[in-house]
Short mmCIF file of C-alpha atoms in Angstrom, two decimals:
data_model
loop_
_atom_site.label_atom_id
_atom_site.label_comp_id
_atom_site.label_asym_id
_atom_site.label_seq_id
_atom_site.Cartn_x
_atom_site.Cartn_y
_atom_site.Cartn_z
CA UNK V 344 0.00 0.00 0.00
CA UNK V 345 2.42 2.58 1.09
CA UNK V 346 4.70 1.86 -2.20
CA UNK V 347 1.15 2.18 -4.60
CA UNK V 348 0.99 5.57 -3.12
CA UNK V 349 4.00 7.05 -3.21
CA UNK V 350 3.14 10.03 -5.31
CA UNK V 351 0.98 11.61 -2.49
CA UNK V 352 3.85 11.06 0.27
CA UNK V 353 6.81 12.92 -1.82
CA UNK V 354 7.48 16.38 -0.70
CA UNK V 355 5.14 18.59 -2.66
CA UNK V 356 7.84 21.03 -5.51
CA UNK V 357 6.85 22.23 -8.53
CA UNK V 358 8.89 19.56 -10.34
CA UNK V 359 6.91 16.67 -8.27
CA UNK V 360 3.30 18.21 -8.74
CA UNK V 361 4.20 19.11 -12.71
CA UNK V 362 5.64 14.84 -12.82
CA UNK V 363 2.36 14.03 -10.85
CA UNK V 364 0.43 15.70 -13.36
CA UNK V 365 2.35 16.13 -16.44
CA UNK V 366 0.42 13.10 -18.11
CA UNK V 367 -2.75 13.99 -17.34
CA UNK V 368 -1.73 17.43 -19.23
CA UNK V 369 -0.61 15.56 -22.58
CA UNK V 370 -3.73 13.04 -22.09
CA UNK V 371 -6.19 15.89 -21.70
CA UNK V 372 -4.22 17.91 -24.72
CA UNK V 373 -3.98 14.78 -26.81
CA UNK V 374 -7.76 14.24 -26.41
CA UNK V 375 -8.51 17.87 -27.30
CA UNK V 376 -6.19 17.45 -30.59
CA UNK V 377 -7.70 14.53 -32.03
CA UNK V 378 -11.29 16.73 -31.39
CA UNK V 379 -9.89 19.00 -33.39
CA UNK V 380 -8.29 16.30 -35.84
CA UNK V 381 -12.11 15.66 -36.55
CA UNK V 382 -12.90 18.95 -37.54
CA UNK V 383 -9.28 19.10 -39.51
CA UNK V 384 -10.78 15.67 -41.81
CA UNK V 385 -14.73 17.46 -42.16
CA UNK V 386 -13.45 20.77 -43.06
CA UNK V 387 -10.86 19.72 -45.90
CA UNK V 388 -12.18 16.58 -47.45
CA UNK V 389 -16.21 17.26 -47.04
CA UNK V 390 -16.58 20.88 -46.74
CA UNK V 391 -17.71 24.11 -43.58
CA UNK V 392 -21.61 23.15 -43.85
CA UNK V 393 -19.98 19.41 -42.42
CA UNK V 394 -17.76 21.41 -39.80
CA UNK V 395 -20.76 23.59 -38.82
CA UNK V 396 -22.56 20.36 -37.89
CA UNK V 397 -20.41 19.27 -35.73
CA UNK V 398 -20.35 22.06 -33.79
CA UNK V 399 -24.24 22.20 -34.02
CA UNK V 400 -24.17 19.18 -32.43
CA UNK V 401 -22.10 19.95 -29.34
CA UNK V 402 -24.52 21.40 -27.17
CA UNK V 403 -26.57 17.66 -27.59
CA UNK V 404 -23.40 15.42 -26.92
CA UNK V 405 -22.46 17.69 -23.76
CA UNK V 406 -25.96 17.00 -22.59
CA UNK V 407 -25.45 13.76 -22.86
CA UNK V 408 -21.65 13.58 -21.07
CA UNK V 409 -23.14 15.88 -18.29
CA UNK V 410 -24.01 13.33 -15.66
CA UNK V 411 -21.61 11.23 -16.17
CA UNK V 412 -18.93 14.09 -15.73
CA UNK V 413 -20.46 15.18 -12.42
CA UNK V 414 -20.61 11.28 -11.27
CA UNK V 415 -17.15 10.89 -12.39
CA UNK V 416 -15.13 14.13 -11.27
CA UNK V 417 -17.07 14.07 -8.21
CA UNK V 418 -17.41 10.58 -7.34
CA UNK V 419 -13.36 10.73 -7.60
CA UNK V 420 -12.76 13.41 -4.56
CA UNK V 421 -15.07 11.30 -2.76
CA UNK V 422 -13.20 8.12 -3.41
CA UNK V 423 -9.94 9.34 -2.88
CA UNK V 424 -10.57 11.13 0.31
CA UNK V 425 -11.59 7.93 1.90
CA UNK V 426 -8.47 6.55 0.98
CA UNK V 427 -6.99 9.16 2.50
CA UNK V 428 -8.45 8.40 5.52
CA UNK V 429 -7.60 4.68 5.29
CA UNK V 430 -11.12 3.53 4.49
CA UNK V 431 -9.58 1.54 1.15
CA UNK V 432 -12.32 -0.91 0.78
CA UNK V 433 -15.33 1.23 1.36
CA UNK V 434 -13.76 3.66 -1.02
CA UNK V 435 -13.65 0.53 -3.43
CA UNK V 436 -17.02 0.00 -2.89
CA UNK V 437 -17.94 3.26 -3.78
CA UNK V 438 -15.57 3.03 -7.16
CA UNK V 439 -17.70 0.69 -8.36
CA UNK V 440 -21.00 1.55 -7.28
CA UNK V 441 -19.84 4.65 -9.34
CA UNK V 442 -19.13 3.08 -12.37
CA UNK V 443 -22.39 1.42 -12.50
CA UNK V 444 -24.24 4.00 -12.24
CA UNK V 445 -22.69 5.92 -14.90
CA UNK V 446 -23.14 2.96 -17.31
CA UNK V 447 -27.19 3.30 -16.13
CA UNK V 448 -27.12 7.32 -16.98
CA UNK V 449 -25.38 6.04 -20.34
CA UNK V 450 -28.00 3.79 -21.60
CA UNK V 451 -30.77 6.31 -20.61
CA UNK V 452 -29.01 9.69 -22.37
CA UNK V 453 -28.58 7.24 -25.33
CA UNK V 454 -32.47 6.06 -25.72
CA UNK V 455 -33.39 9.86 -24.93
CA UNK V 456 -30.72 11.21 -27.66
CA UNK V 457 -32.44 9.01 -30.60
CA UNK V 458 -35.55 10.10 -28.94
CA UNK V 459 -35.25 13.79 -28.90
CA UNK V 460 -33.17 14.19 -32.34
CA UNK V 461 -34.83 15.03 -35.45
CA UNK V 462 -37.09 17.79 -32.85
CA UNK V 463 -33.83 19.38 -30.87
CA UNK V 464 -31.91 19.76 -34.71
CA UNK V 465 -35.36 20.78 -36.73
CA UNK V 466 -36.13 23.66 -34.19
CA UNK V 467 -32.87 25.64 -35.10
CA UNK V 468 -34.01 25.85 -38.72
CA UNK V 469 -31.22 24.87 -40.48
CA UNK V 470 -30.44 24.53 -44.25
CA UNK V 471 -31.49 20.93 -45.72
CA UNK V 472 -27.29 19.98 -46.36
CA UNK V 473 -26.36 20.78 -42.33
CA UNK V 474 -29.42 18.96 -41.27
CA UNK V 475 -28.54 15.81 -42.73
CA UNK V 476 -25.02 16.32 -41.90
CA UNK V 477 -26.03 16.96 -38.22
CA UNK V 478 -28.30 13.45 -38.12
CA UNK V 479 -25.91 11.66 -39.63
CA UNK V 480 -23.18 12.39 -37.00
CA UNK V 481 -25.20 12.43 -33.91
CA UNK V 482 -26.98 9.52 -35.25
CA UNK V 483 -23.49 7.23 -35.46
CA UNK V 484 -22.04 9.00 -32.47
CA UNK V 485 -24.71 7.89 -30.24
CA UNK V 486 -24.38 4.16 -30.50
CA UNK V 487 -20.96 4.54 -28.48
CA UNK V 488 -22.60 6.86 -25.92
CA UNK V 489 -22.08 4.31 -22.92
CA UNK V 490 -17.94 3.84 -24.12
CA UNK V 491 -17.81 6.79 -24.17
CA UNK V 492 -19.06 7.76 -20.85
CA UNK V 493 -17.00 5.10 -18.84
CA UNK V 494 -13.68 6.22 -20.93
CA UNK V 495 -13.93 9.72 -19.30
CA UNK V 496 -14.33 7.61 -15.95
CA UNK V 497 -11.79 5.54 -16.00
CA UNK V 498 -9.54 8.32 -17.56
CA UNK V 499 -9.90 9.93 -14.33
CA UNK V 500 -9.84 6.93 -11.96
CA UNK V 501 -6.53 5.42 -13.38
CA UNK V 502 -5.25 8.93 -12.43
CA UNK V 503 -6.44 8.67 -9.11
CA UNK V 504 -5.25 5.19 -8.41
CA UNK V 505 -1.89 6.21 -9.70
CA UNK V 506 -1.52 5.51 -12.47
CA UNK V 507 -1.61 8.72 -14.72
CA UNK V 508 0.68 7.24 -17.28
CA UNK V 509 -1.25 4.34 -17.97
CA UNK V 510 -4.44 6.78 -18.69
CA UNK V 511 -2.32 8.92 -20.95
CA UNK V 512 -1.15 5.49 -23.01
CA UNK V 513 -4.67 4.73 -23.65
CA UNK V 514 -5.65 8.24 -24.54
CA UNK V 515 -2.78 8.58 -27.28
CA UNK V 516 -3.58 4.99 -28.24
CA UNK V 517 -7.23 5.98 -29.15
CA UNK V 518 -5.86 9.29 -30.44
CA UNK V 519 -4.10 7.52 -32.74
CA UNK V 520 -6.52 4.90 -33.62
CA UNK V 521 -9.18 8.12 -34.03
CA UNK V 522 -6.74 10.11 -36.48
CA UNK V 523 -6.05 6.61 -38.73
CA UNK V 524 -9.54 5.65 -39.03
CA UNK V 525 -10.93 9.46 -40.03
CA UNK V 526 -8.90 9.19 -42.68
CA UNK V 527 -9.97 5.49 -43.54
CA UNK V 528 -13.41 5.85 -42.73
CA UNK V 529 -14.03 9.35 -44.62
CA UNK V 530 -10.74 9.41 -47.24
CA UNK V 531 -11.28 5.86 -48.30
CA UNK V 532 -14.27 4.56 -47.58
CA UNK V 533 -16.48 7.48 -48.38
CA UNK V 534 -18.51 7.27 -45.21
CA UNK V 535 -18.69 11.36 -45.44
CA UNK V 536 -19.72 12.73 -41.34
CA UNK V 537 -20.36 9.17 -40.15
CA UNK V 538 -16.62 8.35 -40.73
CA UNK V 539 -15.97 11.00 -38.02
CA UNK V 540 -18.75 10.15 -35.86
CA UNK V 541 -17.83 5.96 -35.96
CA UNK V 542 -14.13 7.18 -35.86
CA UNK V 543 -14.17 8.81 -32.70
CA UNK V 544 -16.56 6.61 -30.78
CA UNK V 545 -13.91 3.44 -31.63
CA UNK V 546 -10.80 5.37 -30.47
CA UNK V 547 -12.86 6.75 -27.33
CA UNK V 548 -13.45 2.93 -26.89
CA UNK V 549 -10.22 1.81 -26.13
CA UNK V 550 -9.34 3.32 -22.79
CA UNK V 551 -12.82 2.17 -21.56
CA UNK V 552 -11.95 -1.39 -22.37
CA UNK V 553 -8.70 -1.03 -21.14
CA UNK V 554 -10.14 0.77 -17.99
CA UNK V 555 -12.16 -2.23 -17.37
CA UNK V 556 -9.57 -5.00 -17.46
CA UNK V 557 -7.51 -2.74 -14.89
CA UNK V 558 -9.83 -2.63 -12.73
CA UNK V 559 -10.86 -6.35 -12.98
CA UNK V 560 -7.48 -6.98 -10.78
CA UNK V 561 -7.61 -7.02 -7.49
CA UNK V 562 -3.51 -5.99 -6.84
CA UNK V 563 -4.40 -2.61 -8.24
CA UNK V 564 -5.00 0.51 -5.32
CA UNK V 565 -8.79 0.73 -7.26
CA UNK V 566 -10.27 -2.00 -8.28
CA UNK V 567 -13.83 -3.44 -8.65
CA UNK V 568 -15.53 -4.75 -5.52
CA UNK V 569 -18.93 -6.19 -4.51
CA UNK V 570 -20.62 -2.61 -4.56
CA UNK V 571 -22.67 -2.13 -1.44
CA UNK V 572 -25.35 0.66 -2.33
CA UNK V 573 -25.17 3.59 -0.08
CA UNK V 574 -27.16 6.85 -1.56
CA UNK V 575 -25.52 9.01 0.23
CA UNK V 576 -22.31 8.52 -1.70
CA UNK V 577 -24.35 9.05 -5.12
CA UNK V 578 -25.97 12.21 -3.92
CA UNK V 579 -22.30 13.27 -2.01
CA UNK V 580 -20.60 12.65 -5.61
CA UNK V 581 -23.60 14.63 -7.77
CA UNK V 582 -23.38 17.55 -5.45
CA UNK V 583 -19.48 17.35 -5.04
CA UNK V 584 -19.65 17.18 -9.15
CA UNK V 585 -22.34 19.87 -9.75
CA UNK V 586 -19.49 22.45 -10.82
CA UNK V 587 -18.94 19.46 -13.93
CA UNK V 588 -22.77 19.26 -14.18
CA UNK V 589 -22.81 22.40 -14.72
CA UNK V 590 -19.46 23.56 -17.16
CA UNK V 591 -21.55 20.55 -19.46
CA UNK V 592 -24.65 21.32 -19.61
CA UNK V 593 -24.22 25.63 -20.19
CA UNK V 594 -21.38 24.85 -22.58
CA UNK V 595 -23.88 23.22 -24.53
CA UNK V 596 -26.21 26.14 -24.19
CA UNK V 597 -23.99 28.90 -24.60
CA UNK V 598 -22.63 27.07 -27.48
CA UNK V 599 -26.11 27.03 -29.10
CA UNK V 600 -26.19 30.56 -27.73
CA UNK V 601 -23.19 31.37 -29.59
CA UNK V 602 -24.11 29.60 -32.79
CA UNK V 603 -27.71 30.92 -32.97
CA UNK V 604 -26.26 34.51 -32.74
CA UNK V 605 -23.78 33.86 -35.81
CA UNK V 606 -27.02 32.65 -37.63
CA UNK V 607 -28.34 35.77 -36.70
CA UNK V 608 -25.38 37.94 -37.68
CA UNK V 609 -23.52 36.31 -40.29
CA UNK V 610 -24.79 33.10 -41.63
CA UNK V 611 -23.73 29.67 -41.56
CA UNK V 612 -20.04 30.85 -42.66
CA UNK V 613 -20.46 32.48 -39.17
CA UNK V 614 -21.09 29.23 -37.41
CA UNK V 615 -17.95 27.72 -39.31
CA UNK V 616 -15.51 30.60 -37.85
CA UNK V 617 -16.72 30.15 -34.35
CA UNK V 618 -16.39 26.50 -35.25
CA UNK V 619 -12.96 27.40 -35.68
CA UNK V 620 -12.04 29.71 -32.61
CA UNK V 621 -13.51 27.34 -30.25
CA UNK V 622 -11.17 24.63 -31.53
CA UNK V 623 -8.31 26.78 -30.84
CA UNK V 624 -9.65 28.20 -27.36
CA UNK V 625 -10.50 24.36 -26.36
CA UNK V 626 -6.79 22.99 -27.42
CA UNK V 627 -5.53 25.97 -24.82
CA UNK V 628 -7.98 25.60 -22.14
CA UNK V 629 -7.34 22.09 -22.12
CA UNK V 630 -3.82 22.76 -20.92
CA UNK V 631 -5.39 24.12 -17.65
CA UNK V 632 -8.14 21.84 -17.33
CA UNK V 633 -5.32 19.24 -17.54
CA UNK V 634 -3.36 20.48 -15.04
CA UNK V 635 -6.41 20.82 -12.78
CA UNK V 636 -7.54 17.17 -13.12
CA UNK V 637 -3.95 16.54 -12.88
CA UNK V 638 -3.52 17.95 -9.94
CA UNK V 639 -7.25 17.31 -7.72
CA UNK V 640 -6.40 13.42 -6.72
CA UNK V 641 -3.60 15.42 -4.41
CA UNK V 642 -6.06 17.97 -3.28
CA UNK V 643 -8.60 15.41 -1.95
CA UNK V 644 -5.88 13.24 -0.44
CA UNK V 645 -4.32 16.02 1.21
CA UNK V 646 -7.67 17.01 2.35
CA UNK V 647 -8.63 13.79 3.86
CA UNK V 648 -5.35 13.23 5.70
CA UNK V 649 -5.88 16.89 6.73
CA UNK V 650 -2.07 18.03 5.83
CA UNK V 651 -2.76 22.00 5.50
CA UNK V 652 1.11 22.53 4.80
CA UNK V 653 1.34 20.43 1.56
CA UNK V 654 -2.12 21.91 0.16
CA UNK V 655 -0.24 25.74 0.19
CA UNK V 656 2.10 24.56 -1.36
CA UNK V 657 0.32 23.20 -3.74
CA UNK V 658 -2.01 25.66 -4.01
CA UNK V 659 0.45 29.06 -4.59
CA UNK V 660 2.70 26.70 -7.11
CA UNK V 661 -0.22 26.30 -9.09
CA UNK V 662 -1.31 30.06 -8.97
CA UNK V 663 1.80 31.19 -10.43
CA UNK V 664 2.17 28.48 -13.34
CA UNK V 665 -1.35 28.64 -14.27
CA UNK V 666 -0.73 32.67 -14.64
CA UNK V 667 3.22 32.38 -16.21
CA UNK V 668 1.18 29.99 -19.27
CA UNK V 669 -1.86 32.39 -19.40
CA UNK V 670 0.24 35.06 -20.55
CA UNK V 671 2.51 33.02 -23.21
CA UNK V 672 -0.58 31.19 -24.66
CA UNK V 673 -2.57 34.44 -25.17
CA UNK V 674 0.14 35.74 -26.84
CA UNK V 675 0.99 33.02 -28.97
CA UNK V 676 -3.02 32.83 -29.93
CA UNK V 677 -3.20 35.98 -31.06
CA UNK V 678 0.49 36.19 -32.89
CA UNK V 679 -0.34 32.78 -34.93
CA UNK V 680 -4.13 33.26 -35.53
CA UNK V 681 -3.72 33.29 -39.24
CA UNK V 682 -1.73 30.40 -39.32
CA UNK V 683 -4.01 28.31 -36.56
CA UNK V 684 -7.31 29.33 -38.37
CA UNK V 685 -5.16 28.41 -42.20
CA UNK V 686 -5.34 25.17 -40.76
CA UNK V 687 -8.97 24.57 -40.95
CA UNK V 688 -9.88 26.75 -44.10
CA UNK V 689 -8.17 28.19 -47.19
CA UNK V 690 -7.18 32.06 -47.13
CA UNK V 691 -9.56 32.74 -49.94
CA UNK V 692 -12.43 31.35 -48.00
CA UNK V 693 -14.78 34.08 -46.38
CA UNK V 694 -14.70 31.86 -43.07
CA UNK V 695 -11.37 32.70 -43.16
CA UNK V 696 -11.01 36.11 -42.45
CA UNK V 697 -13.99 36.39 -40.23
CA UNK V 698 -12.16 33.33 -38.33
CA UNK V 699 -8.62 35.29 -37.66
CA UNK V 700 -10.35 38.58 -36.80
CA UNK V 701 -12.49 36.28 -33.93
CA UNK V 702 -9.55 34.35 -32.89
CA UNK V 703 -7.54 37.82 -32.00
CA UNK V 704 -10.29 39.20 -30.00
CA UNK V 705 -11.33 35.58 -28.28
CA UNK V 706 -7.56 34.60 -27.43
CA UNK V 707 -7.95 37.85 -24.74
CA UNK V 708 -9.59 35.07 -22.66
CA UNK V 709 -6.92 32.88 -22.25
CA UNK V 710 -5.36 35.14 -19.86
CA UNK V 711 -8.42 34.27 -17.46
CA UNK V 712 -9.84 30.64 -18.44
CA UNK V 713 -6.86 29.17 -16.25
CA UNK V 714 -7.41 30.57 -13.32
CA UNK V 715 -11.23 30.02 -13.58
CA UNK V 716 -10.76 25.97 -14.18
CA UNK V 717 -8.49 25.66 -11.29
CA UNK V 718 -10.51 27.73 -8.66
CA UNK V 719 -13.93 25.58 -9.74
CA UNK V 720 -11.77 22.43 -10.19
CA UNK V 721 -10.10 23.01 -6.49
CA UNK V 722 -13.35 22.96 -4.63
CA UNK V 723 -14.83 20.17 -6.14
CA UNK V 724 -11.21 18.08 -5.32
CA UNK V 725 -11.99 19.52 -1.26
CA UNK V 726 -15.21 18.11 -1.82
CA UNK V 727 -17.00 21.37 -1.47
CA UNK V 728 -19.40 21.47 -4.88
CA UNK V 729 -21.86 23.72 -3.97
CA UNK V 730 -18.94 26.44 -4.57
CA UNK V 731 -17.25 24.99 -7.36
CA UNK V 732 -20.49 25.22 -9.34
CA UNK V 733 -21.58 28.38 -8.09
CA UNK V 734 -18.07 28.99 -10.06
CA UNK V 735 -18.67 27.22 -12.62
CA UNK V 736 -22.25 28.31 -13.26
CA UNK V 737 -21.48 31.91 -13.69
CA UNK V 738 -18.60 31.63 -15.27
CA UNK V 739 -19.83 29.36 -17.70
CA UNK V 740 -23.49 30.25 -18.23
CA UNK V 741 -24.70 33.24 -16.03
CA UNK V 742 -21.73 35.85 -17.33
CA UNK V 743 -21.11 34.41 -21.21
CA UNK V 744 -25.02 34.48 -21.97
CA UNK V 745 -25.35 37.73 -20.40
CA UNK V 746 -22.26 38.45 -22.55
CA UNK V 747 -23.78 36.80 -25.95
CA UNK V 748 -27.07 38.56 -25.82
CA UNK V 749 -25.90 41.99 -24.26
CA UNK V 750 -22.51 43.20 -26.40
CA UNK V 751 -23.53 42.49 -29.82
CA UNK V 752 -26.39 45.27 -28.97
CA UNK V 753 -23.76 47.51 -27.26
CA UNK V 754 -21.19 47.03 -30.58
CA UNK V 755 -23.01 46.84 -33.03
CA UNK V 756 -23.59 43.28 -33.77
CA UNK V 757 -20.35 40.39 -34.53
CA UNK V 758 -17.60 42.59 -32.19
CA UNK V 759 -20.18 42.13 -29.12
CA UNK V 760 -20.05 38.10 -29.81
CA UNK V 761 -16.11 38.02 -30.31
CA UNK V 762 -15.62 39.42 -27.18
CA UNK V 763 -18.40 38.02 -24.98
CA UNK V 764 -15.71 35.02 -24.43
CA UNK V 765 -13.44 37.22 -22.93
CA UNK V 766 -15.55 39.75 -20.96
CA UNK V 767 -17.35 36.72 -19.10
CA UNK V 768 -14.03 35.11 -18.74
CA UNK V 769 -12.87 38.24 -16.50
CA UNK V 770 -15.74 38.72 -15.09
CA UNK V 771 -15.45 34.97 -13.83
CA UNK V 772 -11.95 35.20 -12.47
CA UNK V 773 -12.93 38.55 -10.25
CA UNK V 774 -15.51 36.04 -8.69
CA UNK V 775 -12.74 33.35 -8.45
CA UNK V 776 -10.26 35.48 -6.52
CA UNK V 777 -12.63 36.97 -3.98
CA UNK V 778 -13.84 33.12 -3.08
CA UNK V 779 -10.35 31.57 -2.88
CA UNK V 780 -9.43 34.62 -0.70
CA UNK V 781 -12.69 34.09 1.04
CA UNK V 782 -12.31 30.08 1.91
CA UNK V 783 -8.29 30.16 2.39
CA UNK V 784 -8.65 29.98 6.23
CA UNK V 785 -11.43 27.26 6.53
CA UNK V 786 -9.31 24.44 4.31
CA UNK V 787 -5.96 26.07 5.27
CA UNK V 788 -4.31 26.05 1.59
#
């Protein structure tokens, strides 16, 4: 036992917290890039109108992911704090009462998605070439819904139990797999959108059967017990993951929110662009959200063994890194954006230049999305949720909508919904500041 968890008993540097969750980083990176590798085969070999679909889509498939995110982010502080306080196999117990019940939410979200379709994609009165695009994804995406979920679970449970590298493996094997069979399944084959859609459900597939044979053995620190069903630990993990519940569910909405205003403004080459920008705010955020998930197993173990020293020091390291790559990816964002958005669409395209001019203006955010993940991510990892999705929530939702429909009024139309992203994004690390000031003394970090 005390060997399996080394990582949480070695002094707490920045070169021990950045080894601890330096794979998590890459895996959470990785997994962002071949999202974006997606969009890369759509855009070039079937066209925007297929790229705008997928995008359209979003707001559905994060509906779908949202439980399962709040059972799994939150169900692992609650796990890992017991085994910081030496309750191993009730924590065990609780692992895989978990992991049932996310396989239960995957199965329903599934039947629902096929039910609720053709009515959620017909009400946004779309042209007759993104419609069928759009069923044709979500359609083939679907079927893998309950892989899907329990890969994003056992992503974050191998990185609990300690092993962060093994997760990463898995991720950059389905990468991988994902990138080889786009360009199979649409280059090759001619499976058009579906390629995509079957493409990434496989590679997403891999780390959830891997995940399962893992936990199958009993020498691992998690593995699968007889699951004794205590409802208290389902409702502690849903509340301790309402800040996940919540980053789902209104990044769905605000990117309908966001989409529906591009309609409005622009057209369906709008829609494309913001396609674009959010592909390049996503591959940076995911840096911090990396980090964050990275670093949370430590929090709640430090937390549960109630070691207030180690959690500062954890705590200011990650302040100032989380700031020091703010600043250099903001700049880099907004230096490259003609090459980043050249990536996804020719120069003479008119998603093109609509694309860099949003990209300049949105990368202003990335100065502020780091600090927001970590503060939301920090309280849900000390098991406090109810403040990590108050954090969440308006961040996410409460100041980007307010953002969305307010700024294009005040500027005139597209400038208001370039910099929405960014406005909310400040707004939403004032808030974070004043509560991690506000809480320091109760956990002591």
């Amino acid at each position: 036992m005390g060997n399996t968890l080394n990582s949480y008993n070695l002094p707490v540097t920045g070169r021990n917290i950045l080894r601890f969750a330096f794979p998590t980083i890459v895996m959470t990176v990785f997994n962002t890039f071949y999202t974006m590798v997606d969009g890369l085969f759509v855009s070039n070999l079937i066209g925007t109108d297929a790229l705008s679909a997928i995008n359209l889509t979003a707001p559905a498939i994060g509906l779908i992911t949202a439980v399962s995110g709040m059972l799994a982010t939150g169900g692992s502080a609650v796990v890992m704090r017991k085994m910081g306080e030496q309750r191993e196999q009730e924590a065990r117990q609780d692992f895989t009462l978990l992991i049932l019940a996310n396989a239960a939410v995957g199965a329903v979200m599934m039947l629902l998605g096929y039910r609720f379709m053709d009515s959620l994609l017909g009400a946004m009165g779309l042209s007759e070439g993104v419609f069928a695009y759009c069923r044709a994804y979500l359609g083939d995406y679907l079927i893998f819904t309950i892989p899907i979920l329990l890969m994003y679970n056992f992503s974050l449970y191998l990185i609990a139990a300690d092993k962060p590298r093994l997760s990463l493996a898995c991720t950059v094997a389905g990468g991988v797999g994902n990138i080889i069979l786009d360009y199979v399944l649409i280059a090759v084959l001619d499976m058009g959108i579906r390629g995509a859609a079957v493409a990434t459900g496989l590679g997403y597939s891999l780390t959830a059967v891997v995940g399962f044979l893992v936990f199958c053995r009993p020498e691992n620190l998690l593995h699968f017990e007889k699951p004794v069903f205590r409802g208290s630990v389902l409702l502690h993990a849903s509340a301790n993951g309402l800040s996940e519940l919540a980053t789902s569910l209104v990044s769905g909405i605000t990117t309908l929110l966001f989409n529906l205003a591009m309609l409005r403004y622009i057209g369906e080459d709008g829609v494309a662009a913001i396609t674009i920008i959010m592909y390049v705010l996503m591959f940076v955020s995911a840096l911090f959200i990396g980090y964050s998930y990275g670093v949370a197993p430590m929090i709640s173990y430090y937390h549960g063994e109630r070691n207030q020293e180690k959690l500062k020091r954890l705590t200011a390291f990650s302040i100032r890194f989380i700031v020091g790559v703010s600043a250099l990816c903001a700049a880099v964002s907004v230096l490259a954006s003609a090459p980043l958005v050249s990536v996804f669409t020719r120069p003479e395209s008119p998603v093109f230049a609509l694309a860099v001019t949003g990209n300049r203006l949105c990368s202003i955010a990335l100065l502020f999305v780091g600090v927001n993940v970590f503060a939301s991510s920090m309280f849900t990892a000390l098991s406090n949720g109810i403040v990590s999705a108050v954090l969440a929530f308006s961040r996410s939702f409460v100041f980007t909508a307010a953002c969305i429909q307010l700024l294009p009024v005040l500027l005139g139309g597209v400038m208001g919904v370039w910099l929405a992203t960014p406005v909310a994004e400040l707004l939403g690390t004032v808030m974070a500041a004043a509560v991690l000031l506000r809480y320091r003394k109760r956990y002591g970090y």
